[in-house]
Tab-separated table of C-alpha atoms and ligand atoms in Angstrom:
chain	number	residue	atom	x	y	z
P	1	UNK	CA	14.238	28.722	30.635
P	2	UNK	CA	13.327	28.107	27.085
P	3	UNK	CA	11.204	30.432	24.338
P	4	UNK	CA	7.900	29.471	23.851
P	5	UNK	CA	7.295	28.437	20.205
P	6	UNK	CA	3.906	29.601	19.857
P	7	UNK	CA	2.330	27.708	16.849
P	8	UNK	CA	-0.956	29.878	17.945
P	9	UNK	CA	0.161	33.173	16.722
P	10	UNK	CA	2.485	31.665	13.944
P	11	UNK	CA	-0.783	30.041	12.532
P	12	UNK	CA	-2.623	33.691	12.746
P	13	UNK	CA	0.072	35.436	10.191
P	14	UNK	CA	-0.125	32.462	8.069
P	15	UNK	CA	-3.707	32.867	7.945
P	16	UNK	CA	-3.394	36.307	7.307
P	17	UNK	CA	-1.392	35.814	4.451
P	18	UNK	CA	-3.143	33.237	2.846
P	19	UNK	CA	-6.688	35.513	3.237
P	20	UNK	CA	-4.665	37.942	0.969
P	21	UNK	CA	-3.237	35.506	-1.499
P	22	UNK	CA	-6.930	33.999	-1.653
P	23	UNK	CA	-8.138	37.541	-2.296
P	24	UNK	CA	-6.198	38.406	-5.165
P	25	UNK	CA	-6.519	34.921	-7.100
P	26	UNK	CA	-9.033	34.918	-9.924
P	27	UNK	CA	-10.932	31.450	-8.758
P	28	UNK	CA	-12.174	30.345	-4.997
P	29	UNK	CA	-10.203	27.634	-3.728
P	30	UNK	CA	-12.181	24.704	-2.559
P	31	UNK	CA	-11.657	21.957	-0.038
P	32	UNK	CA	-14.001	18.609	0.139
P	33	UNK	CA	-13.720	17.453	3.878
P	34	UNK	CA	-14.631	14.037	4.130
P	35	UNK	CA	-15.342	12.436	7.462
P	36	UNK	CA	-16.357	8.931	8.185
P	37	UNK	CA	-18.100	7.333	11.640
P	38	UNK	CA	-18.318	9.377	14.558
P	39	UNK	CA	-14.956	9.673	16.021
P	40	UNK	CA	-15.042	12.337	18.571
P	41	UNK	CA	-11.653	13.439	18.346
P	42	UNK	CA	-12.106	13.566	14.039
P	43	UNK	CA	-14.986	15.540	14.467
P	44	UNK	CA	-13.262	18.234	16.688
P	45	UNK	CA	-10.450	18.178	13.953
P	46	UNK	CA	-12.768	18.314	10.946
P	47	UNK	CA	-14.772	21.250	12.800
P	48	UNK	CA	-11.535	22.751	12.952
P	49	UNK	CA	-10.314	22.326	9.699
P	50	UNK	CA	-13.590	23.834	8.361
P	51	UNK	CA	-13.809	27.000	9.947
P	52	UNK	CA	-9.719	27.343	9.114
P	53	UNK	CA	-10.900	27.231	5.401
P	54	UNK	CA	-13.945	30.301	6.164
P	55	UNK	CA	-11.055	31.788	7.821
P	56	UNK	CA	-8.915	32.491	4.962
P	57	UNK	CA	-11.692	32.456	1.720
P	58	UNK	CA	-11.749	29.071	1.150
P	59	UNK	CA	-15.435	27.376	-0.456
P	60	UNK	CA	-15.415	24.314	1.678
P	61	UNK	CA	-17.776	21.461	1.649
P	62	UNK	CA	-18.225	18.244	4.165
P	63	UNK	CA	-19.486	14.875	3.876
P	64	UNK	CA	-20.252	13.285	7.040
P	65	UNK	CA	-20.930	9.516	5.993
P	66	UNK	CA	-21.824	7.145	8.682
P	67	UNK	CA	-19.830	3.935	10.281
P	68	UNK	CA	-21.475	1.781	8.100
P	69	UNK	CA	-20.334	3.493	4.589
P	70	UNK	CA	-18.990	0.418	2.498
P	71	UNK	CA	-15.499	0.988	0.768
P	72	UNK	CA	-17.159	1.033	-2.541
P	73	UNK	CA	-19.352	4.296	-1.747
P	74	UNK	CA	-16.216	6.033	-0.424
P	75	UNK	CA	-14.270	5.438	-3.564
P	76	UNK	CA	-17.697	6.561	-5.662
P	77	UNK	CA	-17.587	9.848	-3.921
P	78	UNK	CA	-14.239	10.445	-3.763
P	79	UNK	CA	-14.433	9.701	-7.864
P	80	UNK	CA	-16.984	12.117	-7.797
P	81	UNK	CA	-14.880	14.879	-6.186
P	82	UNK	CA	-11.822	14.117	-8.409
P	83	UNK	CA	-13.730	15.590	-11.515
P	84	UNK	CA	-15.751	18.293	-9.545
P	85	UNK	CA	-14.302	21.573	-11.164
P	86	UNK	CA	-14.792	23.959	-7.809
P	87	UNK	CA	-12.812	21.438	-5.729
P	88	UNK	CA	-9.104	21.813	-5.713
P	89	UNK	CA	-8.582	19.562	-2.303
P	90	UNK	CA	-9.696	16.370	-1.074
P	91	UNK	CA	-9.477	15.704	2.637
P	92	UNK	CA	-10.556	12.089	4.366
P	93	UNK	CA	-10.473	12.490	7.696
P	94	UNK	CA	-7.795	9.365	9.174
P	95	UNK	CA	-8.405	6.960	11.001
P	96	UNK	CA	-10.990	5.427	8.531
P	97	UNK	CA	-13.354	2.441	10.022
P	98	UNK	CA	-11.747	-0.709	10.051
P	99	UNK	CA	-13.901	-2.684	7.030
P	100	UNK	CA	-12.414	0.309	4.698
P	101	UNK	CA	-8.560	-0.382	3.230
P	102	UNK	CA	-6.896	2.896	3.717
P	103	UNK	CA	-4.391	2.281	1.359
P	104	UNK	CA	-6.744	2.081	-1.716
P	105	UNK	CA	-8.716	5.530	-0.567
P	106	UNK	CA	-5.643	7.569	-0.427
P	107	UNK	CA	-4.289	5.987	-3.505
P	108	UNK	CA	-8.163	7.178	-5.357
P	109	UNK	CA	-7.507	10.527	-4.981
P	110	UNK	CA	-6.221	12.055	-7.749
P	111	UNK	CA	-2.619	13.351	-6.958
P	112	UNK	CA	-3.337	16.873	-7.258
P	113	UNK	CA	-6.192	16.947	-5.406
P	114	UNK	CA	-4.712	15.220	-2.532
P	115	UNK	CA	-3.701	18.261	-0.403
P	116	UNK	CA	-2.589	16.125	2.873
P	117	UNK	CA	-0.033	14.293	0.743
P	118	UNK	CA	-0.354	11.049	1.380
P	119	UNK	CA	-0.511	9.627	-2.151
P	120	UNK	CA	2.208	7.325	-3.532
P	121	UNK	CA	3.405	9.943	-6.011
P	122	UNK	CA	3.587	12.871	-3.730
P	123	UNK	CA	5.106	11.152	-1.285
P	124	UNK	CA	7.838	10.199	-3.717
P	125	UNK	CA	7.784	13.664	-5.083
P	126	UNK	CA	8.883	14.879	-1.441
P	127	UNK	CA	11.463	12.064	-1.338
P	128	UNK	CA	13.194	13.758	-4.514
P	129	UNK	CA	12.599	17.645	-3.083
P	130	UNK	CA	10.472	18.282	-5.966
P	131	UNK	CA	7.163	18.771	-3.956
P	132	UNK	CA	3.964	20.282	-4.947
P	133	UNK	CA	2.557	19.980	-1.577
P	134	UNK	CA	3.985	18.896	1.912
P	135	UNK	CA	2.418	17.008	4.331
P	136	UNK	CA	0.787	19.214	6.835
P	137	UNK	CA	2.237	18.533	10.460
P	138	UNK	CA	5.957	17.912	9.587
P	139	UNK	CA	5.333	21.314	7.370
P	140	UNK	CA	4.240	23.105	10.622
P	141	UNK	CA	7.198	22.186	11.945
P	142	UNK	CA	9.752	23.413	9.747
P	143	UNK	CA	7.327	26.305	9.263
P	144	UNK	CA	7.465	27.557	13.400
P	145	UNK	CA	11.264	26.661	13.245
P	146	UNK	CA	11.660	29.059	10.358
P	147	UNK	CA	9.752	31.414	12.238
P	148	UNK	CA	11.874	30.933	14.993
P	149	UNK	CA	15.327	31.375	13.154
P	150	UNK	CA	15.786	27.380	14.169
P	151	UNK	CA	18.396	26.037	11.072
P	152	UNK	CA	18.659	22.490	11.373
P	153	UNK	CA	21.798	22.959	8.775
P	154	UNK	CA	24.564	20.659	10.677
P	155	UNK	CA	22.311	19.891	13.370
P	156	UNK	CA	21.681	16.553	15.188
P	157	UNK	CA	17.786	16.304	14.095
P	158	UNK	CA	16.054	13.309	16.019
P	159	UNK	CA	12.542	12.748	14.657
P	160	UNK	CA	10.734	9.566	17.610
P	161	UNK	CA	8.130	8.050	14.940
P	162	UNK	CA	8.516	6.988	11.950
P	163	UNK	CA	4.206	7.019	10.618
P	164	UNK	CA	3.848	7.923	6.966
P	165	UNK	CA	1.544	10.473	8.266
P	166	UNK	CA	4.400	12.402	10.691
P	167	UNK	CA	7.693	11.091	11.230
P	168	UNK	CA	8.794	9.866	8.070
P	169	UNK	CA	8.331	12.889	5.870
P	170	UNK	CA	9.012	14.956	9.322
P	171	UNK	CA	12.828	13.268	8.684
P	172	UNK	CA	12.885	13.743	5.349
P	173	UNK	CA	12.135	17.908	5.277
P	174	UNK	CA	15.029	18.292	8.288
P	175	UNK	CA	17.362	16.408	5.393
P	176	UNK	CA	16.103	18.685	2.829
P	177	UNK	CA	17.026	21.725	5.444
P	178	UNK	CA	20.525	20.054	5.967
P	179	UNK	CA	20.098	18.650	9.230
P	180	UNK	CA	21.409	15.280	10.323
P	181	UNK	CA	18.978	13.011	11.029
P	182	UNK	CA	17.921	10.007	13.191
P	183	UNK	CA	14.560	8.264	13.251
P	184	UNK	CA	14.209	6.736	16.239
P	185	UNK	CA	11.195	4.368	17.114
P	186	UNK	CA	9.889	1.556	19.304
P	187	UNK	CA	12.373	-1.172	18.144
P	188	UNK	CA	15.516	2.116	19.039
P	189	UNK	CA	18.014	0.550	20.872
P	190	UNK	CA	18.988	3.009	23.872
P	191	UNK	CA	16.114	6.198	22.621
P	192	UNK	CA	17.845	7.921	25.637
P	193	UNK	CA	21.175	8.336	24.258
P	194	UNK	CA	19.749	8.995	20.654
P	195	UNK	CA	17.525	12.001	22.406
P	196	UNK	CA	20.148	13.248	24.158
P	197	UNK	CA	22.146	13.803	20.874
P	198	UNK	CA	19.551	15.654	19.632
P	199	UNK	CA	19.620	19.269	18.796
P	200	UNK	CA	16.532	19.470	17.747
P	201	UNK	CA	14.073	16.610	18.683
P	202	UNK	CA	10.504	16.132	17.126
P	203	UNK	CA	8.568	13.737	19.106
P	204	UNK	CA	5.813	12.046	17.423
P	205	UNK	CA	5.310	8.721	19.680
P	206	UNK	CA	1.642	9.298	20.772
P	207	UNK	CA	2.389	8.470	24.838
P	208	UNK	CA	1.682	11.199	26.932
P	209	UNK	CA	4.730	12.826	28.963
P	210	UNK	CA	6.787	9.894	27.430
P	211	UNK	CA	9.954	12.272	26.392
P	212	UNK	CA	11.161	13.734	30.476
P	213	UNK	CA	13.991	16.100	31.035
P	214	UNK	CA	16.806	13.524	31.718
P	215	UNK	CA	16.116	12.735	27.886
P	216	UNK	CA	16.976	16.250	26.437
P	217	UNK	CA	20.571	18.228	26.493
P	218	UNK	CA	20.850	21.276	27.639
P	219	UNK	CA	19.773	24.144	25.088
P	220	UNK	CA	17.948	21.306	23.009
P	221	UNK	CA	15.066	22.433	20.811
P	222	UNK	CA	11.607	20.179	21.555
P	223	UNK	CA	9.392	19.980	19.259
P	224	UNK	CA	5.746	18.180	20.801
P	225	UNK	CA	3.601	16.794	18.236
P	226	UNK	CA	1.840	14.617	20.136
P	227	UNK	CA	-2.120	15.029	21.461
P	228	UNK	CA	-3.014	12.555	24.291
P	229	UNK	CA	-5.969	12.844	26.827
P	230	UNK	CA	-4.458	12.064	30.352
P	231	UNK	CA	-7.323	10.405	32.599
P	232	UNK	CA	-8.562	13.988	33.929
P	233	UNK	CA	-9.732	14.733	30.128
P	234	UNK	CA	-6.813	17.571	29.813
P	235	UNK	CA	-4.073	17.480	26.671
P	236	UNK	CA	-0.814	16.688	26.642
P	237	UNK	CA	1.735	16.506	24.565
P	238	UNK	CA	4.747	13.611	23.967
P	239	UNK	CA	6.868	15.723	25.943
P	240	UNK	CA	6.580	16.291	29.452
P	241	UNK	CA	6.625	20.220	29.353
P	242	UNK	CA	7.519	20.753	33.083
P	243	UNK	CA	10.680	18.771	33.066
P	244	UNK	CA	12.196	19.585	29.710
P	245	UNK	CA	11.111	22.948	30.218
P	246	UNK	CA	13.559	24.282	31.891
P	247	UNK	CA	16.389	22.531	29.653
P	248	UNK	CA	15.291	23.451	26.270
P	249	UNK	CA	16.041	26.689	24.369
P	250	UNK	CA	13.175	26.668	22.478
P	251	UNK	CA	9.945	24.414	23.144
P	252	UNK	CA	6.240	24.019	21.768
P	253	UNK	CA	3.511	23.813	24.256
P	254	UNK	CA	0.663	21.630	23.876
P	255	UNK	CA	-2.359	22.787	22.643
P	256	UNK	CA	-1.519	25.675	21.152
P	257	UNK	CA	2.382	24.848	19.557
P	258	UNK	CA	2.263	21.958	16.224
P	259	UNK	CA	-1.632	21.400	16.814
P	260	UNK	CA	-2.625	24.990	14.769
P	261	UNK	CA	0.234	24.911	12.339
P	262	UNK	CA	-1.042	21.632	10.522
P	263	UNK	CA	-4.710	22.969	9.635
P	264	UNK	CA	-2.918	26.108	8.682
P	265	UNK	CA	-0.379	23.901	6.016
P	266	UNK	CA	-3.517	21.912	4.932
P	267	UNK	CA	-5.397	25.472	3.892
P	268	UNK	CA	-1.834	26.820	2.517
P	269	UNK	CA	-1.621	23.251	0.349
P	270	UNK	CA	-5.684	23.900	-0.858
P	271	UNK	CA	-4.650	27.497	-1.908
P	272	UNK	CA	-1.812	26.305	-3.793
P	273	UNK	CA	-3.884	23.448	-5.245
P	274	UNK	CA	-6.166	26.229	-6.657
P	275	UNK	CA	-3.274	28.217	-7.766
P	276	UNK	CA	-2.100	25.083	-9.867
P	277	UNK	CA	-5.086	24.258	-11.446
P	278	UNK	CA	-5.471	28.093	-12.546
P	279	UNK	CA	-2.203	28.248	-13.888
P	280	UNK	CA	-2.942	25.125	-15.525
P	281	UNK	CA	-6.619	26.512	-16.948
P	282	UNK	CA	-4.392	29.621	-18.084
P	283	UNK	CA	-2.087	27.689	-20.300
S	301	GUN	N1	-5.640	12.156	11.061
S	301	GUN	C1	-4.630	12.580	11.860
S	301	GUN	N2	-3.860	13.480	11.217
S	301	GUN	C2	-4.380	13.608	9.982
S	301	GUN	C3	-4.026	14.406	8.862
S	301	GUN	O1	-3.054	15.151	8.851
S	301	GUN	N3	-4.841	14.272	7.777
S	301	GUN	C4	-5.898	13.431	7.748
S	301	GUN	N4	-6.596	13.358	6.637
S	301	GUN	N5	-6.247	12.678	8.769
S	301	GUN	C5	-5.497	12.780	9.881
């Protein structure tokens, strides 16, 4: 039977925490929450996102542009919010409409307002370990395996994905924490021997149930990072809970394990965005 990881009541403390760091800093962080089209699944995220920031003290403020915003107005406003002084974060809302290049949007925000750290230079900057922020779900991560006394030192760390967003940067914080790592993906030859290596394994695929308990050893630690609506309209994770279960010595649940930790990172990189330009004002 394996522990619970619950991300839920990790997230709460963090939250705490961050309401009292907020508290005692002498300027109101602010996050700019840009969402484009009407995605159903972005707006339950952006929602989310939103009320984490009233949560914890953070001024937040949304722009909910419709399908039919051109590229060109994007980049205006995000241009706009790159200079605005009471904005310390900028947040658009992935996936962006098809006629908009993704690429040049996350490139326009200025580096240190871009608090989900997916610009070129913070990206490199976690490739080196010398990181202003982190990006938010591969953060969570590490974050509920700190919690959890999980060390990845010397362990077998296999990370399934390799997006920008997840799996890449999830690899790269297990090397910074001394594991030994494997990025597995849809091209692995033989994923089932890889998993079954794995003392800790983060799955990050995106196909419901995919990862079942013949793929795990015994006492493995499974992380789930995956969201997927099955046909009846319930969640579910990468990992089929029921199966690995019962193998695993520790194991997030979906909802309620990754899912909370990453809005939680994304208000803990805003605060520290703040915190950065303050010190910076100070100087
Ligand atoms: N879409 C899915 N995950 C994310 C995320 O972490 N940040 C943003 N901006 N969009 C996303």
């Amino acid at each position: 039977m394996a522990q619970i990881i619950d991300g839920k009541a990790v997230s709460l403390e963090q939250r705490e925490l961050l309401k009292a760091q907020v508290e005692k800093m002498n300027i109101k962080p602010g996050l700019a929450v840009i969402l484009v089209g009407s995605d159903p699944a972005s707006q339950v995220y952006v929602r989310n996102k939103k009320a984490g920031c009233a949560q914890v003290g953070i001024y937040s403020e949304s722009y909910d542009l419709p399908e039919e915003t051109t590229q060109e107005q994007l980049l205006a406003l995000i241009e706009k919010l790159n200079c605005k002084e009471d904005i310390h974060g900028i947040l658009v809302q992935l996936p962006l409409p098809k006629h908009i290049d993704e690429t040049a949007v996350i490139n326009a925000i200025v580096p240190e307002k871009d608090v989900d750290a997916f610009h070129p230079v913070n990206v490199g900057k976690i490739m080196t370990g010398d990181y202003d922020f982190l990006p938010c779900t591969p953060a969570g991560v590490m974050c509920l395996l700190s919690h959890y006394g999980i060390d990845p030192a010397g362990k077998e760390c296999v990370v399934i994905g390799r997006s920008n967003i997840v799996g890449k940067p999830q690899a790269m914080l297990l090397l910074h924490a001394n594991g030994t790592v494997t990025i597995c993906h849809s091209k692995t030859a033989d994923l089932k021997a890889k998993c079954l290596s794995a003392d800790i394994l983060v799955a990050a695929i995106g196909k419901a149930d995919f990862i079942t308990g013949d793929m795990i050893k015994e006492g493995a630690v499974v992380v789930d990072v995956g969201i997927n609506r099955r046909d009846d309209g319930k969640l579910t994770g990468d990992v089929d809970f029921a199966s690995c279960e019962p193998k695993a010595s520790f194991i997030t649940p979906v909802p309620g394990g990754v899912g909370p930790m990453t809005i939680t990172m994304l208000l803990k990189n805003t605060v520290k965005a703040a915190q950065l330009c303050s010190d910076k004002l100070g100087e």
